[in-house]
Coordinates of C-alpha atoms and ligand atoms in Angstrom, one line a residue:
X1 CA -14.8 -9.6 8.7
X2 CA -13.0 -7.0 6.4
X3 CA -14.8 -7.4 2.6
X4 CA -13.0 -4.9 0.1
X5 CA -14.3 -5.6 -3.7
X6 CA -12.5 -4.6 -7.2
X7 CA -14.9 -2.9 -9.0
X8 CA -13.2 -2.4 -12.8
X9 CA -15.8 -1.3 -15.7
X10 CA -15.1 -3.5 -18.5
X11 CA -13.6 -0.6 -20.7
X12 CA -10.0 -1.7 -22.1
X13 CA -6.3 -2.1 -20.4
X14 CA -5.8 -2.0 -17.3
X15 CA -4.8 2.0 -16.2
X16 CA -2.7 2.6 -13.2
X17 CA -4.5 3.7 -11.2
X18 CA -7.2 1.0 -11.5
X19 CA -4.3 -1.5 -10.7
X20 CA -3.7 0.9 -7.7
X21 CA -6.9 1.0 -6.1
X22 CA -7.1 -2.9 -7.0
X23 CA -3.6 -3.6 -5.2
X24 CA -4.9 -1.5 -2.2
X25 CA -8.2 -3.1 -1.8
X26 CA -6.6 -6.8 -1.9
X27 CA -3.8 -5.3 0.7
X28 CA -6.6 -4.3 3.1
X29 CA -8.4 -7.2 3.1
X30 CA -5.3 -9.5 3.1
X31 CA -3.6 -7.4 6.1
X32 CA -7.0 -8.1 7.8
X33 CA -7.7 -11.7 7.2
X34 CA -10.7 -10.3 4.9
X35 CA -11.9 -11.4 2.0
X36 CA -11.2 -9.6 -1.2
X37 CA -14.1 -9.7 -4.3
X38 CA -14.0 -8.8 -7.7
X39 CA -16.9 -7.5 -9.7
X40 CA -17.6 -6.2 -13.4
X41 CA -19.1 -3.6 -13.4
X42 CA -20.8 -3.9 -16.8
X43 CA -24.2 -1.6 -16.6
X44 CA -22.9 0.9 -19.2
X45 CA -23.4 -1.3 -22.5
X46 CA -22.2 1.9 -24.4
X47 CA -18.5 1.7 -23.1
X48 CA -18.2 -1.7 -23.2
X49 CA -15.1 -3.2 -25.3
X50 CA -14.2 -6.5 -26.5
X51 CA -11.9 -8.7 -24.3
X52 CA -11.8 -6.3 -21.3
X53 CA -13.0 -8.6 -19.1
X54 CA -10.3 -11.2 -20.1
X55 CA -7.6 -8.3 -19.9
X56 CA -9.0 -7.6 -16.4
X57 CA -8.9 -11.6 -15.4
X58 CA -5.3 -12.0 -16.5
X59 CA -4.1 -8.4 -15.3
X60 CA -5.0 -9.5 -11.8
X61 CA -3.4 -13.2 -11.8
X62 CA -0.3 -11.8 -13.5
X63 CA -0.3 -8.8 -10.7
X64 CA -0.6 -12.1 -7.9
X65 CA -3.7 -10.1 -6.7
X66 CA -5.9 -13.3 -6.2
X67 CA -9.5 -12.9 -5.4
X68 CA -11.8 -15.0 -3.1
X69 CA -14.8 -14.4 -4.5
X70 CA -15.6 -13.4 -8.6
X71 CA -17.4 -13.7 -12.1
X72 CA -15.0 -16.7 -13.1
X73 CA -14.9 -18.2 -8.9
X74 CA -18.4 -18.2 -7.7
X75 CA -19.1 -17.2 -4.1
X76 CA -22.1 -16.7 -1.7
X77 CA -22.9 -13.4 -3.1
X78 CA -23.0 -13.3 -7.3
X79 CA -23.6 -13.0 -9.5
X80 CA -20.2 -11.0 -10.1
X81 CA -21.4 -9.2 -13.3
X82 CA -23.9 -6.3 -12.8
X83 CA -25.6 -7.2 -16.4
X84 CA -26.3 -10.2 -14.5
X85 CA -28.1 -8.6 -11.7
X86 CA -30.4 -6.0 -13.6
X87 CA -33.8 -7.6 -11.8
X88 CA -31.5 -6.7 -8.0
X89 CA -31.5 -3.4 -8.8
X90 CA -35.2 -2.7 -10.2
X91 CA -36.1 -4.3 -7.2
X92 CA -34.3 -1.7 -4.8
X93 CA -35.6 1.2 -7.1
X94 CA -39.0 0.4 -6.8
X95 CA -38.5 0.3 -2.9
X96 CA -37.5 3.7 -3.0
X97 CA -39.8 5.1 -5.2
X98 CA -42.7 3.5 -2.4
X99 CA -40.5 5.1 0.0
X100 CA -40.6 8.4 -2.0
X101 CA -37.3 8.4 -1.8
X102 CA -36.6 8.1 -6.0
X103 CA -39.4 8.9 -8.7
X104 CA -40.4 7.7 -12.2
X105 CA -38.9 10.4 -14.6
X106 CA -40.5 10.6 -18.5
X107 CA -38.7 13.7 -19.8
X108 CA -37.7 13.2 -23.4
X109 CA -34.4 13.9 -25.0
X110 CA -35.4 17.2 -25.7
X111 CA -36.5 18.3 -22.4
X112 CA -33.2 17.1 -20.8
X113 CA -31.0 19.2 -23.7
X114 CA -32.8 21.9 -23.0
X115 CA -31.8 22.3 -19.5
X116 CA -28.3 20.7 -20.1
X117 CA -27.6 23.4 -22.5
X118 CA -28.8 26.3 -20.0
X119 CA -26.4 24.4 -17.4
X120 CA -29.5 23.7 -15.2
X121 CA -29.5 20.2 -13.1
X122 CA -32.4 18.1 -13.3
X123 CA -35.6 20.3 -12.2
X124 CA -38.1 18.0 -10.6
X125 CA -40.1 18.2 -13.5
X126 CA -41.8 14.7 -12.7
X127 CA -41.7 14.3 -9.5
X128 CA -45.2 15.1 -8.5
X129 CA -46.8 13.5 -11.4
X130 CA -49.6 11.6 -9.7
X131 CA -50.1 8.0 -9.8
X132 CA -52.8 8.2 -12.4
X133 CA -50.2 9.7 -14.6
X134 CA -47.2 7.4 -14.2
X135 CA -49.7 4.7 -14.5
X136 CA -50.8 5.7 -17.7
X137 CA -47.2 6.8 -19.0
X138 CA -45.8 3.4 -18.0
X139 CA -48.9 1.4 -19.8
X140 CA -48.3 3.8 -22.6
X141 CA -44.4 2.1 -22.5
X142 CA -43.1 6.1 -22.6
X143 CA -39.5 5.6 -21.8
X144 CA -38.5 6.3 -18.3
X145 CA -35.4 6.7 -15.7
X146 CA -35.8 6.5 -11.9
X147 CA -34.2 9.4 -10.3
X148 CA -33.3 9.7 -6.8
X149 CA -34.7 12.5 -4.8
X150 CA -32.4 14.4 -2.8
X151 CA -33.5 16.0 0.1
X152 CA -33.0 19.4 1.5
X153 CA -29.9 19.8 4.0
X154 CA -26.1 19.1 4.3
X155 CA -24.4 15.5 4.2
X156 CA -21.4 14.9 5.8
X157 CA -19.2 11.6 5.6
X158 CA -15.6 10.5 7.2
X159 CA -13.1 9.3 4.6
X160 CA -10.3 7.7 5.7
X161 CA -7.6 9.4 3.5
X162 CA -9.7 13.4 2.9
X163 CA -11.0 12.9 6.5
X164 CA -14.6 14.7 7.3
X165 CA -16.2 16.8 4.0
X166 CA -19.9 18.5 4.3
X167 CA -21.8 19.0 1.0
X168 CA -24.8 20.5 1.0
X169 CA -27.2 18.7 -1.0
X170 CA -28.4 22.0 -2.9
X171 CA -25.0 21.2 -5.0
X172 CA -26.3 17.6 -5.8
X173 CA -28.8 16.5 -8.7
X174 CA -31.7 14.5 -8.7
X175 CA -29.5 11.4 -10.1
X176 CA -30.6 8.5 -12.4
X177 CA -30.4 5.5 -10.4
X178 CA -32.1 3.5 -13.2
X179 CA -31.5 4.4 -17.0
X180 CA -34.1 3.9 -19.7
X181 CA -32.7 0.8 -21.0
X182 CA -33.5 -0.8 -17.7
X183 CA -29.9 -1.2 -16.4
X184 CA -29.0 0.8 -13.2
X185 CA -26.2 3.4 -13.3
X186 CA -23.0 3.0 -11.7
X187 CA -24.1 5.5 -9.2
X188 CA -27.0 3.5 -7.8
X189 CA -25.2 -0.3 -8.3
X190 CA -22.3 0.2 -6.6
X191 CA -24.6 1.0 -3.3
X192 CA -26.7 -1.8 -3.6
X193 CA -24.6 -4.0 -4.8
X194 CA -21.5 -2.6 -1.9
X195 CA -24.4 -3.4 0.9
X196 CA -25.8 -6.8 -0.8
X197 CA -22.4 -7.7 -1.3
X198 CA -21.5 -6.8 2.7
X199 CA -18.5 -4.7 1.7
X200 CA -16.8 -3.3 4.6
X201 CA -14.3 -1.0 3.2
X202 CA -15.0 0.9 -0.5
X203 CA -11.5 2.2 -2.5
X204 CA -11.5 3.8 -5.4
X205 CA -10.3 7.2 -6.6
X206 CA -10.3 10.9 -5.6
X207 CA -13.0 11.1 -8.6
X208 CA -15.7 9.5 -7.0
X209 CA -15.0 11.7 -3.5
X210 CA -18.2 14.4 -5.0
X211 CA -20.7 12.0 -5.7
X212 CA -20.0 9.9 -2.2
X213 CA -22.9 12.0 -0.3
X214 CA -25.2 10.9 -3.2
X215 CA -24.4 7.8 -2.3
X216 CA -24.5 7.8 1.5
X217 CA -28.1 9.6 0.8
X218 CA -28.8 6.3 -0.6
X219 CA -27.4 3.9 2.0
X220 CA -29.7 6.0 4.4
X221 CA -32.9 5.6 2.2
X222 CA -32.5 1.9 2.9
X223 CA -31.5 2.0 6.0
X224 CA -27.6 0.4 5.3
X225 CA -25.0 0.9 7.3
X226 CA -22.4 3.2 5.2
X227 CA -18.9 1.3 4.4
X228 CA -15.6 3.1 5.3
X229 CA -14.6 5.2 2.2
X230 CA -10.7 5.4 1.5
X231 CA -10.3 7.9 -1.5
X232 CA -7.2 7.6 -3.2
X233 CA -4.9 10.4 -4.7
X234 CA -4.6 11.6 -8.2
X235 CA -1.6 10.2 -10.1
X236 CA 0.2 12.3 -11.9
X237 CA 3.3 12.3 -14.3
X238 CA 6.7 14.1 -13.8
X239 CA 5.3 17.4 -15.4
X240 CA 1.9 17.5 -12.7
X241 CA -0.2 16.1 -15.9
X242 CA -2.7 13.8 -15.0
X243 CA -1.6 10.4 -16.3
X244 CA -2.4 9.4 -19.9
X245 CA -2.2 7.5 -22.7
X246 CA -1.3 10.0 -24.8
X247 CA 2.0 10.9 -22.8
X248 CA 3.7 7.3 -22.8
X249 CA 2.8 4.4 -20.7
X250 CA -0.4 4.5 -18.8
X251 CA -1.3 1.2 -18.7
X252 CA -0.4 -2.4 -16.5
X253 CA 0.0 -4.1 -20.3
X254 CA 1.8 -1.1 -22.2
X255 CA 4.2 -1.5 -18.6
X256 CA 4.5 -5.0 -19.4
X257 CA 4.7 -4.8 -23.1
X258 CA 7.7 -2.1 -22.9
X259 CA 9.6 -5.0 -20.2
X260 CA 8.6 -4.1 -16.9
X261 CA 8.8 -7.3 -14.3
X262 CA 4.9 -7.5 -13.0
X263 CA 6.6 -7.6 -8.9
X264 CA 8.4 -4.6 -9.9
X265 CA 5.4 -2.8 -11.4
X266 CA 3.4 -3.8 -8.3
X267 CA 6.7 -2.8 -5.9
X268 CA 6.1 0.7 -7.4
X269 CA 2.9 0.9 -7.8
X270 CA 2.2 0.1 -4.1
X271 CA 4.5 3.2 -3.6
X272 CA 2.3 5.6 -5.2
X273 CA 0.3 7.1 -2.8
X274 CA 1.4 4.9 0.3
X275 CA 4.6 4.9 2.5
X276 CA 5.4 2.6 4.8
X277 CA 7.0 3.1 8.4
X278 CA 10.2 2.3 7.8
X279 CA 12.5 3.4 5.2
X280 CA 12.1 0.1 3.1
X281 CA 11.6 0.6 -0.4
X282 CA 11.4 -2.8 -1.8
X283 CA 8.6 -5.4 -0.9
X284 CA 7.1 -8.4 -2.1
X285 CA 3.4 -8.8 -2.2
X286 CA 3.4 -10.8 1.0
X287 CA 5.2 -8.1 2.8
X288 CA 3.2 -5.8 1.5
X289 CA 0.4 -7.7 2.9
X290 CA 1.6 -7.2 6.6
X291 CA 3.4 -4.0 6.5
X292 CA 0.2 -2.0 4.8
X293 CA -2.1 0.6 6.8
X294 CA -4.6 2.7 5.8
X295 CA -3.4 5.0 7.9
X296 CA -0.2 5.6 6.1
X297 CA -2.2 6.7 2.7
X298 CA -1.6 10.0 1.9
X299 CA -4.0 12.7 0.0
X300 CA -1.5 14.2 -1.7
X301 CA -1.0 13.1 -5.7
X302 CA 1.5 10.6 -6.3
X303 CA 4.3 11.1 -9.3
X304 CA 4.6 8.8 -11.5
X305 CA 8.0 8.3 -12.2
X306 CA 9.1 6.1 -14.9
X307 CA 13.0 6.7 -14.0
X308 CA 12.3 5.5 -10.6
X309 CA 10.3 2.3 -12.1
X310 CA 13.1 1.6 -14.5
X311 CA 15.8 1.2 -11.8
X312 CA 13.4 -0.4 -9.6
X313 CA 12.7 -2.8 -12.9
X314 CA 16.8 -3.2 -12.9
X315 CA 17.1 -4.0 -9.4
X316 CA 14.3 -6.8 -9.7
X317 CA 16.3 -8.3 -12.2
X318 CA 19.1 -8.5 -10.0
X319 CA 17.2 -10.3 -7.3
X320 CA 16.2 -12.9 -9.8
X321 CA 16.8 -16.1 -9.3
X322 CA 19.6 -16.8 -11.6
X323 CA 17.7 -19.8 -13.2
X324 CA 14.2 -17.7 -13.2
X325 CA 16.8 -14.9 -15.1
X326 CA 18.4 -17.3 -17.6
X327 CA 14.9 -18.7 -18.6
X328 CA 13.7 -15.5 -19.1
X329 CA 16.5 -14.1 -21.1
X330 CA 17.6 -17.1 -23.5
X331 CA 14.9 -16.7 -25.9
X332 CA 16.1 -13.3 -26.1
X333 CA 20.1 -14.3 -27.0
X334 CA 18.6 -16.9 -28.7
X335 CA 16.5 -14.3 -31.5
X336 CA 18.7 -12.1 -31.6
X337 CA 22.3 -13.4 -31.6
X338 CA 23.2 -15.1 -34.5
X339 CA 26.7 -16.8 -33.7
X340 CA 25.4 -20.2 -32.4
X341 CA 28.0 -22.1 -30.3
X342 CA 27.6 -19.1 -27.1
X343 CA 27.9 -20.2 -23.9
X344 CA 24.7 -18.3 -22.5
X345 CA 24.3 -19.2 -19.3
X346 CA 27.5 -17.1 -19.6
X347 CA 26.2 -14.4 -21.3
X348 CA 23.0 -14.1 -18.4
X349 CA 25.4 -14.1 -16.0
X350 CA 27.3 -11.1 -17.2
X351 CA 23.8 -9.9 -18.2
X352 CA 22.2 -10.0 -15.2
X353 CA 23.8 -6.5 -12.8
X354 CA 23.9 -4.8 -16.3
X355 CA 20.8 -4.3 -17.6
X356 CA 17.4 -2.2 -16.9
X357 CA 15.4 -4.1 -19.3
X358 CA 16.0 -8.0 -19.8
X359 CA 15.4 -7.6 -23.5
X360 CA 18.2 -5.5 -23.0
X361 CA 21.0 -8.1 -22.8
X362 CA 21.6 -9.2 -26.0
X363 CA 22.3 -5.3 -27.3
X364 CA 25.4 -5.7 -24.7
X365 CA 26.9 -8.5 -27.0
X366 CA 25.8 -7.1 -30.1
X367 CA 29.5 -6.9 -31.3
X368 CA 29.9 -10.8 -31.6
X369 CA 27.5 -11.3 -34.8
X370 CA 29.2 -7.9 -36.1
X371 CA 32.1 -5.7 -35.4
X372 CA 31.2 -2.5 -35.0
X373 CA 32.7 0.6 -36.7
X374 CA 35.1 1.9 -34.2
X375 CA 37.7 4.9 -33.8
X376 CA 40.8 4.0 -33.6
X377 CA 41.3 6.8 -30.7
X378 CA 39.7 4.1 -28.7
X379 CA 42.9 2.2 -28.5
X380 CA 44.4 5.1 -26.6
X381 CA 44.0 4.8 -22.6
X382 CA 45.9 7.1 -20.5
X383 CA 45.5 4.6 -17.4
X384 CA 46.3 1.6 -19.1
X385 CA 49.5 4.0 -20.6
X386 CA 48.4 2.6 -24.1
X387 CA 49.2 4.5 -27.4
X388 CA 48.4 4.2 -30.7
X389 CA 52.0 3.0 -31.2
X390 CA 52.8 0.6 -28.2
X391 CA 49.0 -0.7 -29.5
X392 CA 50.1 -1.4 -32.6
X393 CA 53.5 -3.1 -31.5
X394 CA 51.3 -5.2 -28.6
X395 CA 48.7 -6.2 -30.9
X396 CA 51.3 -7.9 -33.3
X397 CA 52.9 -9.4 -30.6
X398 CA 49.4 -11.2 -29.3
X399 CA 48.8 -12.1 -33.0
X400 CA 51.4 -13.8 -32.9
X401 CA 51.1 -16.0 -29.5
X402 CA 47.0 -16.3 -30.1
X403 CA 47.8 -17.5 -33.9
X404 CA 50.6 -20.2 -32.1
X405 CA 47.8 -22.0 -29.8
X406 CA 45.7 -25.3 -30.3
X407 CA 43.4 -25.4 -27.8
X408 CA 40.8 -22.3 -28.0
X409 CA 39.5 -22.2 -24.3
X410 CA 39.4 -19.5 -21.8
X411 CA 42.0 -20.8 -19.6
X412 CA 44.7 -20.8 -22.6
X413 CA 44.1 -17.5 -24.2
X414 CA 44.5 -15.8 -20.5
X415 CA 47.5 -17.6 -20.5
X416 CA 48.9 -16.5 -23.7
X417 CA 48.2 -13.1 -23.0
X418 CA 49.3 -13.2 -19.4
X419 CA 52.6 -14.4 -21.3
X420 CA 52.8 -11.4 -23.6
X421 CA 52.4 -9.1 -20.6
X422 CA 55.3 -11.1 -18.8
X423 CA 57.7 -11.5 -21.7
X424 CA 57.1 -8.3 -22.8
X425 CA 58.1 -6.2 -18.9
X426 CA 54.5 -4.9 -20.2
X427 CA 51.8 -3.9 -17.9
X428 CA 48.1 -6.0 -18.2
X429 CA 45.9 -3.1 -19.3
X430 CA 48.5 -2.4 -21.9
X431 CA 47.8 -6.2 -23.9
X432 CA 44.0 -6.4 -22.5
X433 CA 42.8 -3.1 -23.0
X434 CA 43.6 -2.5 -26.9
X435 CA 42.7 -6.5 -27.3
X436 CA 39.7 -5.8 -26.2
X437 CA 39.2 -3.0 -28.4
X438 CA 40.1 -4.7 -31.2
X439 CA 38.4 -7.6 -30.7
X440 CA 34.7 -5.7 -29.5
X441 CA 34.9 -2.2 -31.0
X442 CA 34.0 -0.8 -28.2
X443 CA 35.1 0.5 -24.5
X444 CA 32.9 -0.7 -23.1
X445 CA 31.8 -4.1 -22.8
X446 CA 30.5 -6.9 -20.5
X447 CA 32.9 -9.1 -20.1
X448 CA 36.8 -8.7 -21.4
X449 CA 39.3 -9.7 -23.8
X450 CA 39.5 -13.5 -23.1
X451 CA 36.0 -14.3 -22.5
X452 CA 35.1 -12.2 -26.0
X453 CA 38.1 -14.0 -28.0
X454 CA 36.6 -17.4 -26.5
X455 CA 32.5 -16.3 -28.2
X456 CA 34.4 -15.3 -31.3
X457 CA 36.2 -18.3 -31.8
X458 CA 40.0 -18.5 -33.3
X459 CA 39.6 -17.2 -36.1
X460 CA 37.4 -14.5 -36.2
X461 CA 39.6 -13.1 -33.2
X462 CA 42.7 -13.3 -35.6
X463 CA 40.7 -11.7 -38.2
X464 CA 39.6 -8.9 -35.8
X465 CA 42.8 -8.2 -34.4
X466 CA 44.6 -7.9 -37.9
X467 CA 41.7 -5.2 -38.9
X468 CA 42.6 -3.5 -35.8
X469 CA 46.3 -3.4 -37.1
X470 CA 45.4 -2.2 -40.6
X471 CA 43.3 0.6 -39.1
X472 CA 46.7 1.4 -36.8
X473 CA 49.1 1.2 -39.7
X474 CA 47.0 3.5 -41.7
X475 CA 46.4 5.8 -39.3
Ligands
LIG1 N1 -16.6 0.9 -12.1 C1 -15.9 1.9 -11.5 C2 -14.7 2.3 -12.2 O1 -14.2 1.5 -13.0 C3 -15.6 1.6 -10.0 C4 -15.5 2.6 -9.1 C5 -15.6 2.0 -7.7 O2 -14.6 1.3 -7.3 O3 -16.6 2.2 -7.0 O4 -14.2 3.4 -12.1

């Protein structure tokens, strides 16, 4: 049975990338029947913020990435939270240091900045105290780490994305496994807890690929089997920066926050860093579920585009279900349109194939509540053979016919104007292309002249199309 786990640190939003390796370890263990698991990894008290485990709960139920086993689920093997399992790890330490495997380290502050600031690793300095000596340090209660002792020799270890990588362990340090506050580090959880845990497959990023032989040093010390490691690639941004903060959107919740669709963010997001066989571009999570391989993963950095995201955020919108839209867009029209008597299931509709954003839609109406300044140039339209002067002569003309009716719905004012372009041996776009100006003050709008005279009601139409005839006459 295929066990992938979610290992997040409880330090603040969500980044990419963490969503990426999250999304990946779900889709291998979903593609496999398996067993996806998420654990907080908690054991550094100094990074910890407020709320990040909350941000990483609802980050993954937004995302649809559910988890079978966790802090807030239960399961055979918790607890989830590594704070929670600080007596585990002591446990496993001690075992080694029988084994002579990891050693008691009492080196002060001092000491270690001392060698730190010469660039030396750790240089063994404890590790042939004899046992009269740690016995009387420990009774003392002299602050210690365990550190893990790393043999002479090469490692070598298979990832599935980088594929075989030798180290020789000359290049790695004597690590903490255990820090003085009695917590392990992440470096010495994330083995004992990946084996207690029976994780099959390990994801995370590219990052972690030098300090893997540390760890498989460590799965050997205790005789484990080693999981299969999938490293994942770098992501960058369109100028080969890694992602951050600090140059726009790095996070799932700034994503969300600037109107990306969560199944759009995920779409994308799958897309970094894995291709699928086909040419497909667009999947839901449950295709992505059949369709993903670890084979098709690729080492290579993935770019971040936010262009790309934003149309794939537009074409999402499309897809909606028109209800799912129009709930999600009304409180929108309904905040920021003022003019209340709109139809706006009408408005969603000519929203909905228009927009990148869905906070977008009311900005394409935004000349109901006011009409925009406008240049009277606008009125001229070589294809709809308008002028400023046949504008001028039409627009009194539909003054005239829309000032005659009654009845204010859709059906007559096409009517009326249909008439004026009859009567008149006029073509259409020469009555509704300089309405439409006049009544939007704009070229470009999402809907035309008899749907906006409709929103605008009679007499704010009138009013708009006599405006439109002053600024004619003076011109
Ligand atoms: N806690 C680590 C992090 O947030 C997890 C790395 C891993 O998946 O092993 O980066």
């Amino acid at each position: 049975m295929i066990r992938t786990r979610f290992a997040p640190s409880p330090t603040g939003f969500m980044h990419i990338g963490n969503l990426r390796t999250a999304l990946y370890e779900y889709l291998i263990a979903k593609s496999n029947s398996g067993k996806f698991i998420l654990r907080i990894e908690d054991t550094d008290q100094n990074r910890l913020v407020a709320d990040a485990e909350k941000i990483i709960f609802d980050t993954l139920e937004i995302a649809g990435l559910k988890y079978d086993e966790g802090p807030d689920i239960g399961g055979d093997f918790g607890p989830y939270i590594q704070s929670q399992r600080k007596d585990i790890y002591m446990k496993y330490a001690l075992q080694l240091i029988e084994s002579g495997k990891a050693y008691y380290c009492f080196c002060d502050k001092e000491r270690l900045d001392s060698l730190h600031k010469k660039n030396l690793s750790y240089d063994r300095h404890c590790k042939n105290l004899s046992t009269e000596e740690i016995q009387k340090n420990l009774a003392a209660k002299i602050p210690f780490v365990i550190r893990q002792f790393i043999p002479d020799g090469q490692t070598t270890f298979k990832d599935e994305v980088y594929g075989e990588i030798t180290v020789d362990n000359s290049q790695l340090d004597d690590q903490i496994l255990i820090k003085s506050d009695g917590l392990p580090t992440y470096n010495f959880a994330n083995v004992v807890d990946d084996h207690l845990m029976q994780i099959t497959h390990v994801v995370r990023g590219c990052e972690y690929l030098s300090s893997t032989p540390k760890y498989n040093l460590l799965y050997d010390a205790f005789g484990w089997q080693i999981p299969t490691y999938i490293h994942l690639p770098l992501i960058l941004d369109e100028n080969g920066e890694k992602l951050s903060k600090r140059r726009g959107a790095a996070s799932f919740q700034d994503l969300l926050q600037l109107g990306y669709l969560p199944q759009a963010i995920i779409n994308y997001i799958a897309l970094l860093g894995w291709s699928p066989e086909s040419n497909q571009e667009f999947f839901t999570l449950p295709e992505l579920e059949k369709e993903f391989k670890i084979s098709s993963l690729s080492k290579s950095p993935a770019i971040f585009d936010l262009n790309k995201l934003r149309w794939m955020n537009s074409e999402y919108i499309k897809k909606m279900p028109f209800d799912e839209f129009y709930a999600a867009v009304l409180p929108y029209f309904k905040n920021s349109i003022k003019k209340s008597d709109l139809d706006y299931k009408q408005l969603a509709e000519m929203s909905q194939t228009r927009i990148n954003f869905i906070y977008e839609a009311p900005s394409l109406f935004d000349f109901i509540d006011k009409l925009p300044d406008y240049d009277v140039n606008l009125f001229v339209h070589k294809k709809m053979k308008t002028t400023l002067e046949n504008s001028l002569d039409i627009l009194k003309i539909i003054i005239d016919k829309l000032g005659n009716l009654s009845s204010w719905t859709q059906d007559d004012i096409k009517k009326s104007l249909t008439d004026v372009v009859n009567e008149n041996g006029l073509k259409n776009g020469q009555v509704f292309w300089p309405a439409r100006i006049a009544l939007s003050g704009k070229d470009a709008t999402p809907c035309g002249a008899v749907e906006i005279a409709q929103m605008l009601g009679k007499s704010e139409s009138i009013n708009r199309l006599k405006f439109a005839l002053t600024k004619l006459e003076g011109n």
